N, CA, C and O of each residue as an XYZ file, in Angstrom:
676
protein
N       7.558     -8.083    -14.527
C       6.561     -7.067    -14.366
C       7.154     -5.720    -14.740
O       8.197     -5.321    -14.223
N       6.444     -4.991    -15.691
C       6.988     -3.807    -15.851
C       5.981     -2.615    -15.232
O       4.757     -2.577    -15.350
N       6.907     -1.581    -14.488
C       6.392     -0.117    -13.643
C       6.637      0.778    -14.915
O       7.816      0.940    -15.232
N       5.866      1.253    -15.522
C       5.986      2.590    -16.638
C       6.008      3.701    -15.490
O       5.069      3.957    -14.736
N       7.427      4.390    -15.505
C       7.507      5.915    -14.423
C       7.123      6.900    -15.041
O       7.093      6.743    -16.262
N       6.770      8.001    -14.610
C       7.033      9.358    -15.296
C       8.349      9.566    -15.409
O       9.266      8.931    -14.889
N       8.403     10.813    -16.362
C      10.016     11.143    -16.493
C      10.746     11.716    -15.157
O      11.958     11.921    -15.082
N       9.759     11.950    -14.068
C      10.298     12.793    -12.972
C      10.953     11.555    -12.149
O      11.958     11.493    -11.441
N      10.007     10.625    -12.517
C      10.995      9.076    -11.483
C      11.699      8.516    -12.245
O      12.701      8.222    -11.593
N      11.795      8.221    -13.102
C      12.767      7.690    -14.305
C      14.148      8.261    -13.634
O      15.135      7.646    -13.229
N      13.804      9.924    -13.669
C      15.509     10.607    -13.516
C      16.285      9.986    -12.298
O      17.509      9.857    -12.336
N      15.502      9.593    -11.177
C      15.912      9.153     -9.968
C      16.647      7.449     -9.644
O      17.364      7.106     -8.703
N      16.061      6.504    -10.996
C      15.913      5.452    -10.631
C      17.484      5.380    -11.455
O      18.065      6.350    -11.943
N      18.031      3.749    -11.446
C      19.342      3.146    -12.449
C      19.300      2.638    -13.427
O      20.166      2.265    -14.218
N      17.939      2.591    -13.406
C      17.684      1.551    -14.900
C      16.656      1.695    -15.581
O      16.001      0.657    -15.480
N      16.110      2.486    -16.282
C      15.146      2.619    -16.967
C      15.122      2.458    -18.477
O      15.894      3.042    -19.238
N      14.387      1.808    -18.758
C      14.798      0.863    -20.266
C      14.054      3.000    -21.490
O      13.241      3.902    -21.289
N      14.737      2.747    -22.200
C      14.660      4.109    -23.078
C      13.305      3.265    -24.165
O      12.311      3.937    -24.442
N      13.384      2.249    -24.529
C      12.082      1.585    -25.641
C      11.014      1.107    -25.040
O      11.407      0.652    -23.965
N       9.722      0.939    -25.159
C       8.402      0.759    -24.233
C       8.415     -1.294    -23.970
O       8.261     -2.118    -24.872
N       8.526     -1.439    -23.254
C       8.770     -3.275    -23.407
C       7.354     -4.019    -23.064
O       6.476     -3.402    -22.461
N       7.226     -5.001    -23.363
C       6.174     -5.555    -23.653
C       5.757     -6.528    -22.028
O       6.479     -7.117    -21.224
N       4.428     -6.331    -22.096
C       4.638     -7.500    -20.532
C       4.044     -8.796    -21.028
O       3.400     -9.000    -22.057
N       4.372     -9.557    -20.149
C       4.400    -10.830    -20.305
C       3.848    -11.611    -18.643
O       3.379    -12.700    -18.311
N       4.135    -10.658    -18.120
C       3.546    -11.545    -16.295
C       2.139    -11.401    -16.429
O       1.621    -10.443    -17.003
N       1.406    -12.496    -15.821
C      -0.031    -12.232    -16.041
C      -0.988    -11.477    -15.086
O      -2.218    -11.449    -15.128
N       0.046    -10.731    -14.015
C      -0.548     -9.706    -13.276
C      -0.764     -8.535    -13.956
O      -1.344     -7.630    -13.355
N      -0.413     -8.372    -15.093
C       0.156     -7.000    -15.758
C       0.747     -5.939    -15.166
O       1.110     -6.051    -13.996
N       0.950     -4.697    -15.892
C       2.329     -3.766    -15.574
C       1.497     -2.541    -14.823
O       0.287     -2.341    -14.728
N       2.669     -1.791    -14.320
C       1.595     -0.744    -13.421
C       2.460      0.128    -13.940
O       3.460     -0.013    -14.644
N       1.597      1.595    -13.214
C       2.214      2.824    -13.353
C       2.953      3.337    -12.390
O       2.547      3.025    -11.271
N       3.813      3.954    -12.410
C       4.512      4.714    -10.872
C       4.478      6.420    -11.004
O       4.342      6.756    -12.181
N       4.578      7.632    -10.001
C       4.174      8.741    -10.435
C       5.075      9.151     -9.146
O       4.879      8.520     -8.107
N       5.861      9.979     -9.162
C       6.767     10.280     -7.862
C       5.893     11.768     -7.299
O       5.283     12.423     -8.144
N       5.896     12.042     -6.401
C       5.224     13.314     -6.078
C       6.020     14.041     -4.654
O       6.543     13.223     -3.898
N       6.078     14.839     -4.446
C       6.807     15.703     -2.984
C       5.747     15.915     -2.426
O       4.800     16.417     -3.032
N       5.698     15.606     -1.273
C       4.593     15.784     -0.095
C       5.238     15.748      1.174
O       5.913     14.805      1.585
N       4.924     17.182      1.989
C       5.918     17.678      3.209
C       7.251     17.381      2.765
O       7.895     16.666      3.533
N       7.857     17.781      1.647
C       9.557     17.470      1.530
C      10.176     16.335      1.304
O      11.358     16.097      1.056
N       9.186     15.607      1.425
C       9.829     14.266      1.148
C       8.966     13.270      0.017
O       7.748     13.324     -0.152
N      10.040     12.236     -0.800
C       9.766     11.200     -1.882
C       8.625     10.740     -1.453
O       8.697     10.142     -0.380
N       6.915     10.873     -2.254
C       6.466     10.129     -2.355
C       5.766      9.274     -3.895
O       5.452      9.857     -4.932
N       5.680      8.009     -3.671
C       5.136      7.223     -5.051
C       3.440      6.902     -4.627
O       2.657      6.695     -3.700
N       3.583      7.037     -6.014
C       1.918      6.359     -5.813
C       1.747      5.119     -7.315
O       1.384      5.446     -8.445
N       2.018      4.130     -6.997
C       1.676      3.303     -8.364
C      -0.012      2.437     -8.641
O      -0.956      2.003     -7.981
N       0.245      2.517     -9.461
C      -1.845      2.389    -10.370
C      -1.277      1.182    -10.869
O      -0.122      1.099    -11.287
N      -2.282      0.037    -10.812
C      -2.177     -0.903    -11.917
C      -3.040     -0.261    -12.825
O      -3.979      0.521    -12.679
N      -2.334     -0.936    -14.083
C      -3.161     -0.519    -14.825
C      -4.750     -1.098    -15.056
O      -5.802     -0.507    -14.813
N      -4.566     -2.321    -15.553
C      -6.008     -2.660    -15.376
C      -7.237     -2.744    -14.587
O      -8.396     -2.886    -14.977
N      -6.640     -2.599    -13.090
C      -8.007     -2.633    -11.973
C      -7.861     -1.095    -11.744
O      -8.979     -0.583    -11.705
N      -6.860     -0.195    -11.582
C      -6.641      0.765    -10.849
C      -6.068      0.630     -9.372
O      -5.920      1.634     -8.674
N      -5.698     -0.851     -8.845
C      -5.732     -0.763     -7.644
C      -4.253     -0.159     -7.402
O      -3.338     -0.705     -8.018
N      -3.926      1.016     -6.480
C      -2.686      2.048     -5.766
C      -2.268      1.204     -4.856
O      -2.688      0.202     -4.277
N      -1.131      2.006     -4.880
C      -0.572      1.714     -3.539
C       0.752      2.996     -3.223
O       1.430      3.559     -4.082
N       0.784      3.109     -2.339
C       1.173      4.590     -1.419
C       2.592      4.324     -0.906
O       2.375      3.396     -0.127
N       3.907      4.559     -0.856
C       5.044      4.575     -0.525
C       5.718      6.028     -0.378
O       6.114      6.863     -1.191
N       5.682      5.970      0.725
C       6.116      7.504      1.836
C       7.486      7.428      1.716
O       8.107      6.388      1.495
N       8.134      8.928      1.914
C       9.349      9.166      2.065
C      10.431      8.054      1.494
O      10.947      7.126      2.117
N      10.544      8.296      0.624
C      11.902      7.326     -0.053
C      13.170      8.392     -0.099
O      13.158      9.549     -0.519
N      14.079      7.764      0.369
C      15.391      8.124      0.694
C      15.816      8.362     -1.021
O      15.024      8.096     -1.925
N      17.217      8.910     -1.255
C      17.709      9.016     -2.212
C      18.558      7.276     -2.567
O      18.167      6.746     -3.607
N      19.348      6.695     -1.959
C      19.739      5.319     -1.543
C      18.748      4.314     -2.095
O      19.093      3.421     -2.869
N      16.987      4.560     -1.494
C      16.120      3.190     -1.391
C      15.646      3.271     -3.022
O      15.177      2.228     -3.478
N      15.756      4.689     -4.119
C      15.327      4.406     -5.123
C      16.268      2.903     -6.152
O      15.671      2.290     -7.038
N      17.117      2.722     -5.926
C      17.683      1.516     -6.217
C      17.017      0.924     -6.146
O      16.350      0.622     -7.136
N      16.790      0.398     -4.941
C      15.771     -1.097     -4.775
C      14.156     -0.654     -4.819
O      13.399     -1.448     -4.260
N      13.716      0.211     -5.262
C      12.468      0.324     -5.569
C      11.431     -0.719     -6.129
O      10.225     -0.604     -5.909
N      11.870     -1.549     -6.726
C      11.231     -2.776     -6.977
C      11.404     -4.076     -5.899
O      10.958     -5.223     -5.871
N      11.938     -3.594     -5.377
C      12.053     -4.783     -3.996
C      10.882     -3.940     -3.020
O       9.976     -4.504     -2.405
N      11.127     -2.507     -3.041
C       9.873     -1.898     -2.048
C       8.300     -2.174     -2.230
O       7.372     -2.334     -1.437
N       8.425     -2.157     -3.728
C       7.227     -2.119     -4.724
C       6.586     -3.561     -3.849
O       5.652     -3.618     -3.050
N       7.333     -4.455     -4.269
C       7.235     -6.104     -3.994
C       6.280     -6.342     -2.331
O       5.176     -6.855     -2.146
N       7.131     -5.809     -1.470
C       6.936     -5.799     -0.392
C       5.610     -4.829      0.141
O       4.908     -5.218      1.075
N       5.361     -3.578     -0.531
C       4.317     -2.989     -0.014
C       3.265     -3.882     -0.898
O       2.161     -3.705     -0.382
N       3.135     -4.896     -2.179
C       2.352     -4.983     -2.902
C       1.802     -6.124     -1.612
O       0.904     -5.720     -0.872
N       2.253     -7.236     -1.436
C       2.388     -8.320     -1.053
C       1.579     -7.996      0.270
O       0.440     -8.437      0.422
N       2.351     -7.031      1.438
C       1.246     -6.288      2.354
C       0.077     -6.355      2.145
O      -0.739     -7.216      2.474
N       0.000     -5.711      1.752
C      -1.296     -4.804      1.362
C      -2.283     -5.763      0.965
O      -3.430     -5.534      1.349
N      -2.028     -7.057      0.095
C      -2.687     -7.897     -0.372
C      -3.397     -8.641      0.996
O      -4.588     -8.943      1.074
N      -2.322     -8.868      2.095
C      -2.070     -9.284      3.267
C      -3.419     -8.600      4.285
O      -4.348     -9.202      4.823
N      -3.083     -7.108      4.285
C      -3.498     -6.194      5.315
C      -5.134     -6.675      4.850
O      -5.939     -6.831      5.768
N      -5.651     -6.930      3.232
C      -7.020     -6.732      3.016
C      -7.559     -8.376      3.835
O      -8.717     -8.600      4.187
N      -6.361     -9.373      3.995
C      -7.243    -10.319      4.610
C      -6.888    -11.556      3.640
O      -7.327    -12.671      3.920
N      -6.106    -11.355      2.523
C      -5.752    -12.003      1.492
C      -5.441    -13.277      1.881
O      -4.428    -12.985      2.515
N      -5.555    -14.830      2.028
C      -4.769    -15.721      2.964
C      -3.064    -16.175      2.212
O      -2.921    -16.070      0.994
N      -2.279    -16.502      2.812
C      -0.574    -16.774      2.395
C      -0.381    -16.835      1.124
O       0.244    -16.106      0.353
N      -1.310    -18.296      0.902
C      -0.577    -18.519     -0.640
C      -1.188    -18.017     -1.512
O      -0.500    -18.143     -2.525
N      -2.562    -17.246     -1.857
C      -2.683    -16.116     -2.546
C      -1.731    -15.078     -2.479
O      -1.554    -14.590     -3.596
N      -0.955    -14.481     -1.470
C      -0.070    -13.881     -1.087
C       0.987    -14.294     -1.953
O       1.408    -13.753     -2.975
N       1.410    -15.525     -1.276
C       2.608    -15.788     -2.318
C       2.401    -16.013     -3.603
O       3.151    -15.613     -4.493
N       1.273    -16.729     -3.787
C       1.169    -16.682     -5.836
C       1.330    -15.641     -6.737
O       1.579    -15.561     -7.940
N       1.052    -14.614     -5.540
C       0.441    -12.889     -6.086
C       2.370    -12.814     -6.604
O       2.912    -12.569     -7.682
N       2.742    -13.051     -5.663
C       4.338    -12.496     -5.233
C       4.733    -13.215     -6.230
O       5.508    -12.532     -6.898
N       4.597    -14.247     -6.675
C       5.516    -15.016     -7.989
C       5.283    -15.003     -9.016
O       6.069    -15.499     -9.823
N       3.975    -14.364     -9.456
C       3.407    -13.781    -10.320
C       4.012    -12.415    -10.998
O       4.023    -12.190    -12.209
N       4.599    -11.397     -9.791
C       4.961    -10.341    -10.551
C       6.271    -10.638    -10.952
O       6.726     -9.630    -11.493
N       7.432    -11.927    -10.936
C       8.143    -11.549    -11.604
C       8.993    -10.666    -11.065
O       8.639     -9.955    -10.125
N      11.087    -10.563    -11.973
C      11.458     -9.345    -11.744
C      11.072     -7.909    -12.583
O      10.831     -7.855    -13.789
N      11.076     -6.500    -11.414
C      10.765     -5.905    -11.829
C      11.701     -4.908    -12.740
O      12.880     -4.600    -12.567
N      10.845     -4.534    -13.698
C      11.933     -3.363    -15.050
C      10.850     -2.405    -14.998
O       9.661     -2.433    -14.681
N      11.845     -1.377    -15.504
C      11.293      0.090    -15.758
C      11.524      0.100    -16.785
O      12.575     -0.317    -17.272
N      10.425      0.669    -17.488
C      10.383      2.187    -18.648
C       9.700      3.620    -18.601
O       9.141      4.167    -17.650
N       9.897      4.057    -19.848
C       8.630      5.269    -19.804
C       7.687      5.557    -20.630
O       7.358      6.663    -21.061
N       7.279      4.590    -20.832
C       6.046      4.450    -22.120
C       4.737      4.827    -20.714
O       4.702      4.137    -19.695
N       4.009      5.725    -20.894
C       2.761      5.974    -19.927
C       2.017      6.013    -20.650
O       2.097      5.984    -21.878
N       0.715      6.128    -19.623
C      -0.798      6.204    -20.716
C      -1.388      7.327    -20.009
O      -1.351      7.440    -18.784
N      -1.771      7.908    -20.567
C      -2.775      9.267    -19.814
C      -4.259      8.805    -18.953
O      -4.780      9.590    -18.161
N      -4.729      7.695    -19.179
C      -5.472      7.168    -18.907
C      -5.251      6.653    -16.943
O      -5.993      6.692    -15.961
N      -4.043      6.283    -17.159
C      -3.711      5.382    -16.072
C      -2.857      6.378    -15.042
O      -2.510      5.880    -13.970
N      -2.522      7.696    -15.308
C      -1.855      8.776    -14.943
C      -2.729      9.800    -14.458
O      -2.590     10.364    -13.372
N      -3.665     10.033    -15.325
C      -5.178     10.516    -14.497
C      -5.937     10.179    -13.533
O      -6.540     11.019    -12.864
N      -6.068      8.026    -13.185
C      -6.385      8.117    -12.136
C      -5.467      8.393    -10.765
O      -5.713      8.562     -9.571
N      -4.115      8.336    -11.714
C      -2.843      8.372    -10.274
C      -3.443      9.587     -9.725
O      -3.884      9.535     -8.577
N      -3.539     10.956    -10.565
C      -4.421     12.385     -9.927
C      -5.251     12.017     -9.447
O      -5.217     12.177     -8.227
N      -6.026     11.582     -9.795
C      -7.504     11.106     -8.897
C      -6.894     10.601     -7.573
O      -7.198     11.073     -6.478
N      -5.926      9.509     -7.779
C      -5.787      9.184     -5.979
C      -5.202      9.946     -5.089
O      -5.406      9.810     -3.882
N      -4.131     11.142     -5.774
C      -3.369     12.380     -5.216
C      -3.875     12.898     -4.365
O      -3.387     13.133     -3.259
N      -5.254     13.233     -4.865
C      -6.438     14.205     -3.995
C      -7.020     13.733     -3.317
O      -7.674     14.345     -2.472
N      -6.994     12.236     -3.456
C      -7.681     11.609     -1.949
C      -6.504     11.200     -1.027
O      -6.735     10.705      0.076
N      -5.480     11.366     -1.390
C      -4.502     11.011     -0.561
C      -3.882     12.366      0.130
O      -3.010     12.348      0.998
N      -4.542     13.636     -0.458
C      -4.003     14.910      0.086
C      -5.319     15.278      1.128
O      -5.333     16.209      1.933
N      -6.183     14.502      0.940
C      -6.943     14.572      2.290
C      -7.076     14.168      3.854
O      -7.608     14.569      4.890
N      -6.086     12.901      3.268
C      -5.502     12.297      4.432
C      -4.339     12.815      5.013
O      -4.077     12.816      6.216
N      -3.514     13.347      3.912
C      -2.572     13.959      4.619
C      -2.096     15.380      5.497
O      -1.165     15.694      6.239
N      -3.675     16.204      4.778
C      -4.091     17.091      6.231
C      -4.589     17.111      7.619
O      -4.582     17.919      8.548
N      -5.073     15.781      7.384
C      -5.137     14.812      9.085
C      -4.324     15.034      9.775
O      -4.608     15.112     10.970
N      -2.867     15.250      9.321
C      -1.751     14.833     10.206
C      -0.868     15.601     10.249
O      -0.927     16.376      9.294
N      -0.026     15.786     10.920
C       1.208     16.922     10.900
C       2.299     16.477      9.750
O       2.840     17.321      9.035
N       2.560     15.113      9.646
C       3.784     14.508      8.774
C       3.302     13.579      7.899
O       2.602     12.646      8.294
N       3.694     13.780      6.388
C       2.955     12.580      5.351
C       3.475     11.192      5.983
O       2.997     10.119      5.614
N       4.495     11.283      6.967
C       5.489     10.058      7.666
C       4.513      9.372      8.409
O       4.511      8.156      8.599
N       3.726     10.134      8.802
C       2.670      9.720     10.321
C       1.655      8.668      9.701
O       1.369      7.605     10.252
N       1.212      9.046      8.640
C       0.315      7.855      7.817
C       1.135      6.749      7.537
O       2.277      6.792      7.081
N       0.271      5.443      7.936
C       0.043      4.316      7.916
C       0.092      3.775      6.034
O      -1.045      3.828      5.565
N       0.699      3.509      5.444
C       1.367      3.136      4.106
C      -0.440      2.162      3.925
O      -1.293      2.388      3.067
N      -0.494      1.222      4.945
C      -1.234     -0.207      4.154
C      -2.781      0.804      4.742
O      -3.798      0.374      4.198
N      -2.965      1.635      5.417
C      -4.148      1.869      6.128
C      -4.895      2.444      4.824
O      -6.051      2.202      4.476
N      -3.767      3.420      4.070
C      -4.050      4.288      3.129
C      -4.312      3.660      1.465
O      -5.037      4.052      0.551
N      -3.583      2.789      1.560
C      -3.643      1.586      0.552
C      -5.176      1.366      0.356
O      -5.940      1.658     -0.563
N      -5.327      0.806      1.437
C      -6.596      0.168      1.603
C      -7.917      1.266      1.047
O      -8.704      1.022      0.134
N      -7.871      2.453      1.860
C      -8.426      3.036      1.226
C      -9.429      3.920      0.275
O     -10.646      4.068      0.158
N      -7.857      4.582     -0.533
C      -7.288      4.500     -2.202
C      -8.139      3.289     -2.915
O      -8.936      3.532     -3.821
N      -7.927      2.121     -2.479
C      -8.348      1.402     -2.956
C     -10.078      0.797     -3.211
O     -10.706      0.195     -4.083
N     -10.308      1.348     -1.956
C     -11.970      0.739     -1.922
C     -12.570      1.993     -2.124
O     -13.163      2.542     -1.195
N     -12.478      2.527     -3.281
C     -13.186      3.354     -4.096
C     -13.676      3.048     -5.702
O     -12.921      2.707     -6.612
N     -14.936      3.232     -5.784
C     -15.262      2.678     -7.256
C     -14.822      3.299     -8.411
O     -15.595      4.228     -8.643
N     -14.004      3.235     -9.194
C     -13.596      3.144    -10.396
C     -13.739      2.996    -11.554
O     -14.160      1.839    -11.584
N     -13.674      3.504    -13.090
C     -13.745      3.017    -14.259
C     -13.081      3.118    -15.176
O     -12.013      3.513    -14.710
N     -12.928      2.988    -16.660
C     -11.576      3.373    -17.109
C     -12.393      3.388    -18.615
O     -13.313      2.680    -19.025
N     -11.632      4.531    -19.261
C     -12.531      5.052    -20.585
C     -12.825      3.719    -21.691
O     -11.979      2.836    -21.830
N     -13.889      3.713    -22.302
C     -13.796      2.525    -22.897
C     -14.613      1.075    -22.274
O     -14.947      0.104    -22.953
N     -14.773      1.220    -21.093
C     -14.593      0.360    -20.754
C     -15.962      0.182    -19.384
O     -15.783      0.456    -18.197
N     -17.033     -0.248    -19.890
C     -18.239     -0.042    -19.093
C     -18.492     -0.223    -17.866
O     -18.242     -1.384    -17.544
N     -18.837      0.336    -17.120
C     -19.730      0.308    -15.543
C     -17.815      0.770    -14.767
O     -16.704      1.054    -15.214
N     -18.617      0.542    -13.139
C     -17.470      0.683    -12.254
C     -17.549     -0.376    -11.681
O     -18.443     -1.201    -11.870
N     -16.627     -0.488    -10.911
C     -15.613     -1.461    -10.082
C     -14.935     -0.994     -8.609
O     -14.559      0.098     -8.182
N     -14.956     -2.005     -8.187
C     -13.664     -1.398     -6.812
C     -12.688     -2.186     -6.992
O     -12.619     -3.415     -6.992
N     -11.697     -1.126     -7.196
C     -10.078     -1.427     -7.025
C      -9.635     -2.607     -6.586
O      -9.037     -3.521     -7.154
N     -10.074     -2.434     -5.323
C      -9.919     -3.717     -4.493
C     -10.373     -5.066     -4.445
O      -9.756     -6.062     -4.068
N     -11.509     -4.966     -4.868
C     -12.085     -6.138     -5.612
C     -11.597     -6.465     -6.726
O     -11.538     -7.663     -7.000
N     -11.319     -5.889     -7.269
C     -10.496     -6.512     -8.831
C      -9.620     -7.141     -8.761
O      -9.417     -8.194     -9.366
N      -8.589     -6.321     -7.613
C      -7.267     -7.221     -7.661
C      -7.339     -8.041     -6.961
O      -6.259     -8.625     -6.879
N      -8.383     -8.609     -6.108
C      -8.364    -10.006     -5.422
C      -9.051    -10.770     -6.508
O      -9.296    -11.940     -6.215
N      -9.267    -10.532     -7.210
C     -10.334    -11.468     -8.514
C      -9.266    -11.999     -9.602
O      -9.494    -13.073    -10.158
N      -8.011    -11.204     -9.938
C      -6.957    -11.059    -10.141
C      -5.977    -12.023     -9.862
O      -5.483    -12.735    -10.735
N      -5.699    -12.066     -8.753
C      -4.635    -12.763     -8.230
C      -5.324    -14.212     -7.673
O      -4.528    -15.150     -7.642
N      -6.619    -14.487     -7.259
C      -7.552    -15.676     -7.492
C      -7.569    -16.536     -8.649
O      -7.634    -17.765     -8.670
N      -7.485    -15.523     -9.843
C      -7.611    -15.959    -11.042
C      -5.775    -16.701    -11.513
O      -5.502    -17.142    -12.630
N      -5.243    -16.670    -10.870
C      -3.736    -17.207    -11.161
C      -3.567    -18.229    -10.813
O      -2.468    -18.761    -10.970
């Protein structure tokens, strides 16, 4: 599975491939977008094809290493938190494959990351600490909002897609 970063997470991570690589997992590749909120690391990654996010608070300088093990684990959640049963869970999970970085982005798929910024900066005036929010609560969502992507007719929910998605495997 490949995460296309911006150049601002690229700088942070160990391995980021410099040529755009091709995917091959049949979940397809997502986007990642690093952002500072209250002082501390946050990600927000977009698949590309459904749009469905997902929200990872405060990352240490240390946990960007294993960022694809985090990725893994909040994905797998979250799939979990919507009600998903195990072995959809796990198919989902063997499906993505190990994960690689590059920085080939699409403006397309980086625009809705903005789009979820601002709904995620609404939640985070709720609270005194971006820490205090609930990772899968916010997931969720991010997610059950209707969606569309240029090109590409009518809307959708996020969330529905990617259970249609990972059904489909």
């Amino acid at each position: 599975m490949i995460i296309h970063c911006t150049k601002k997470l690229a700088a942070k991570l160990p391995a980021v491939a410099s040529e755009p690589l091709t995917e091959t997992r049949p979940l397809g590749s997502w986007h990642a977008k690093l952002y500072i909120i209250d002082r501390r690391n946050c990600i927000l990654f977009c698949h590309d094809a459904t749009r469905y996010t997902l929200f990872l608070p405060g990352l240490r300088k240390a946990e960007f290493t294993e960022l694809g093990r985090w990725f893994r684990e909040l994905f797998t959640a979250s799939l979990a938190y919507m009600g998903m049963g195990d072995s959809l869970v796990h198919r989902a999970e063997l499906a993505l494959g190990p994960v690689v970085f590059d920085t080939a982005t699409d403006r397309s798929v980086l625009g809705s990351l903005n789009q979820m910024k601002f709904m995620l900066d609404a939640r985070v005036y709720e609270v005194e600490n971006v820490m205090m929010l609930n990772p899968l609560s916010v997931n969720r969502q991010l997610c059950h909002y209707p969606v569309n992507v240029k090109g590409v007719k009518g809307f959708w929910m996020a969330d529905e897609a990617m259970v249609e998605q990972v059904k489909a495997l």
